[in-house]
Tab-separated table of C-alpha atoms in Angstrom:
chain	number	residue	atom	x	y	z
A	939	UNK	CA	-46.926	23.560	-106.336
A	940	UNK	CA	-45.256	24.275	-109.513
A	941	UNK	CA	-46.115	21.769	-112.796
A	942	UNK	CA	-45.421	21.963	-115.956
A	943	UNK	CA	-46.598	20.128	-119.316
A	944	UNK	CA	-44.083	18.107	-121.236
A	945	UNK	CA	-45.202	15.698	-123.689
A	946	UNK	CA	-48.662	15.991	-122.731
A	947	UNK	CA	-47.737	14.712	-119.524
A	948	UNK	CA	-47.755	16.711	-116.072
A	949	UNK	CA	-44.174	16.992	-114.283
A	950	UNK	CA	-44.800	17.232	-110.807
A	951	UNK	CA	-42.519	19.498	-108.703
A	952	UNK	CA	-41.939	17.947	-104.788
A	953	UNK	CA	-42.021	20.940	-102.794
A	954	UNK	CA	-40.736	20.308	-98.600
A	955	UNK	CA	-43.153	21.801	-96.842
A	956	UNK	CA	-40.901	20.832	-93.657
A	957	UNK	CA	-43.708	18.680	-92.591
A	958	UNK	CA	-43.911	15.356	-91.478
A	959	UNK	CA	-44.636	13.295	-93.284
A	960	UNK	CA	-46.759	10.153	-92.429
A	961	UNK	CA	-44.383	7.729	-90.969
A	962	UNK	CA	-44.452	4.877	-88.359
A	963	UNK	CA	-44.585	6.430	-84.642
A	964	UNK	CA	-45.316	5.089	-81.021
A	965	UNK	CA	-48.158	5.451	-80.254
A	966	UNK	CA	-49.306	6.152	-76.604
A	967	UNK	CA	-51.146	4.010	-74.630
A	968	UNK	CA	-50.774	0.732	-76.822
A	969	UNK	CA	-52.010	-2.255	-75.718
A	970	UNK	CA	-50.434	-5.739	-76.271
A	971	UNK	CA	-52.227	-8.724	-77.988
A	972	UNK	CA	-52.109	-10.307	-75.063
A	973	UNK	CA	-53.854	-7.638	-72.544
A	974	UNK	CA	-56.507	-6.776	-75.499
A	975	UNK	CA	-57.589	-10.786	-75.486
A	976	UNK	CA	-58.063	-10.793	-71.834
A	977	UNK	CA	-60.269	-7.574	-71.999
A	978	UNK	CA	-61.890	-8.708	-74.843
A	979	UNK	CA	-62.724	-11.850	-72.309
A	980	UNK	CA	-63.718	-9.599	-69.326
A	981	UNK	CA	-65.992	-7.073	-71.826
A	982	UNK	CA	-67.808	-9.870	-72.699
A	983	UNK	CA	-69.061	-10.968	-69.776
A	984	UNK	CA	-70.342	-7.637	-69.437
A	985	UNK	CA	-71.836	-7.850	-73.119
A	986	UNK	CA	-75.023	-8.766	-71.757
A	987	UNK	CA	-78.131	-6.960	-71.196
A	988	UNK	CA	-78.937	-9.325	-68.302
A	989	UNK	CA	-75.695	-9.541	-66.703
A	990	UNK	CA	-76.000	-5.782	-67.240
A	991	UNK	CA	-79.197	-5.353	-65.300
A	992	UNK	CA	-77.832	-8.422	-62.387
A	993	UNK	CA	-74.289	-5.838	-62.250
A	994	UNK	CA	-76.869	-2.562	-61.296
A	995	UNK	CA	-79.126	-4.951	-59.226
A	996	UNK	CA	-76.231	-6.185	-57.191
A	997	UNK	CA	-73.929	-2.903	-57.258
A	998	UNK	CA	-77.344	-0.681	-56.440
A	999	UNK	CA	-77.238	-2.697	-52.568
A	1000	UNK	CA	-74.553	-0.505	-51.278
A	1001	UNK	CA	-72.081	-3.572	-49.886
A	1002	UNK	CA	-75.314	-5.952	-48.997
A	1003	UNK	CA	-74.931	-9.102	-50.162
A	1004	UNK	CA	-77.773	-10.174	-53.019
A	1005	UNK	CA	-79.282	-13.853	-53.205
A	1006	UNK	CA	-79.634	-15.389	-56.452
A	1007	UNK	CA	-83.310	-15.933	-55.269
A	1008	UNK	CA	-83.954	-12.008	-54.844
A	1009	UNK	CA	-82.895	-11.853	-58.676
A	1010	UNK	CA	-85.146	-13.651	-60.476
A	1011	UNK	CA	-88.432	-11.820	-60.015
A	1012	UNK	CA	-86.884	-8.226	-60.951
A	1013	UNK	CA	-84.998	-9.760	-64.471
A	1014	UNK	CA	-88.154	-11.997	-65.373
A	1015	UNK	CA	-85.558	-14.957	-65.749
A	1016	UNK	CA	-85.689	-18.456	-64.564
A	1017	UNK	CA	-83.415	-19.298	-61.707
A	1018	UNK	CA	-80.923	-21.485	-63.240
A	1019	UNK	CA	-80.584	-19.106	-66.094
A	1020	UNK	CA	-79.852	-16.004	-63.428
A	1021	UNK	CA	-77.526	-18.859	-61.772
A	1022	UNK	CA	-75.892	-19.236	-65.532
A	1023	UNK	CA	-75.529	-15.159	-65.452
A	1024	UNK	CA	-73.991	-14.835	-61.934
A	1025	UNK	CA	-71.437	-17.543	-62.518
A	1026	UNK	CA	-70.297	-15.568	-65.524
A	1027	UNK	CA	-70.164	-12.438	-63.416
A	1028	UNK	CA	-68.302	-14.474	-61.149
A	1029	UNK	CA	-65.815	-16.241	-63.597
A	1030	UNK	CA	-65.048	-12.775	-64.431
A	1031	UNK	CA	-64.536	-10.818	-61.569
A	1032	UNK	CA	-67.215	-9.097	-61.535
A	1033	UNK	CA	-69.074	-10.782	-58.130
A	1034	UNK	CA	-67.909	-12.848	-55.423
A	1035	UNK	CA	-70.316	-15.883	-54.515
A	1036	UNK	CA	-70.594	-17.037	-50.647
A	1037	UNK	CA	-72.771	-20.368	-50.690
A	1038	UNK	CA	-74.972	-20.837	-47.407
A	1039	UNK	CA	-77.096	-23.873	-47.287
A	1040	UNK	CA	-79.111	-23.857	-50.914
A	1041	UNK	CA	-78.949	-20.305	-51.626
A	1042	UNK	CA	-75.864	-18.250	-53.234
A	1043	UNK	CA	-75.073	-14.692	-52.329
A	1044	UNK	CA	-73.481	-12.418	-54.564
A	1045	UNK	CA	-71.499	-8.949	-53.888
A	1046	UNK	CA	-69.900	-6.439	-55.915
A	1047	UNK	CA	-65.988	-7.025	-56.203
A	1048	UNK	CA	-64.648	-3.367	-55.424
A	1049	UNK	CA	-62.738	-1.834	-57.498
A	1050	UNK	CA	-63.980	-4.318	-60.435
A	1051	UNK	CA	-65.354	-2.267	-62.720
A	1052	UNK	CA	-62.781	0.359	-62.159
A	1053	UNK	CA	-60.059	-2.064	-63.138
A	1054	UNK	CA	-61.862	-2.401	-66.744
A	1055	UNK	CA	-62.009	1.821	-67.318
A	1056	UNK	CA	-58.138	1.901	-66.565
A	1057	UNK	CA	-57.161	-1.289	-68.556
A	1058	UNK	CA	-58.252	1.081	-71.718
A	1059	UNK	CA	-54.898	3.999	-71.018
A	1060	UNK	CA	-56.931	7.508	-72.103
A	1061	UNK	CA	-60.526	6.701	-71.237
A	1062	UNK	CA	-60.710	8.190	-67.404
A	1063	UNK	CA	-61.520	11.623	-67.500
A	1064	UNK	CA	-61.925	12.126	-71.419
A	1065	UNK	CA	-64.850	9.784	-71.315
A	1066	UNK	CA	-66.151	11.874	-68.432
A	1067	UNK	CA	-65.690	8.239	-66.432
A	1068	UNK	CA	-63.988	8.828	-63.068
């Protein structure tokens, strides 16, 4: 780049690199306001270290169904608060809940936690997810 002094002030000489420069572009894999608040929803449900631990208690039972009474002694929580947890799981997705008598049993929605790794476009594979 070429400058020179005039006035004890530095010219500056634009020089094209034929670069571009930074301008406005679409971007791949955007995601709407919209889609981003519902994920934001469904993340935070999982932004729990108990729900967490009840997602790998329940997923861990290949397919068998887990009562809410099986849960409590393995997270050290009360039963209504596990209860509280599941029903979140539930709200978002995450289990299904089949009432029998006084006890609730919970299973793994398939496919659930799938749907949240492709709702971010990009992640599967590059994240080593698959």
């Amino acid at each position: 780049m070429n400058t020179s002094r005039t006035a004890d002030r530095p010219t500056l000489e634009l020089v094209d690199t034929g670069a571009p420069g930074c301008s406005p572009a679409e971007l791949a894999g955007a995601m709407s306001a919209e889609q981003a608040a519902d994920l934001a929803r469904t993340l935070k449900a999982l932004a729990d270290p108990a729900r967490l631990r009840v997602l790998a208690l329940v997923a861990g039972n290949e397919g068998r169904e887990v009562c809410v009474c099986d849960l409590t002694e393995p997270l050290g929580l009360a039963q209504p608060t596990v209860s509280h947890h599941l029903k979140v799981l539930v709200d978002a997705g995450f289990l299904t809940r089949d009432k029998r008598g006084v006890w609730a049993y919970f299973a793994l929605v398939p496919g659930a936690l799938d749907a949240v790794v492709d709702a971010l476009p990009g992640v599967r594979g590059r994240s080593g997810l698959s």
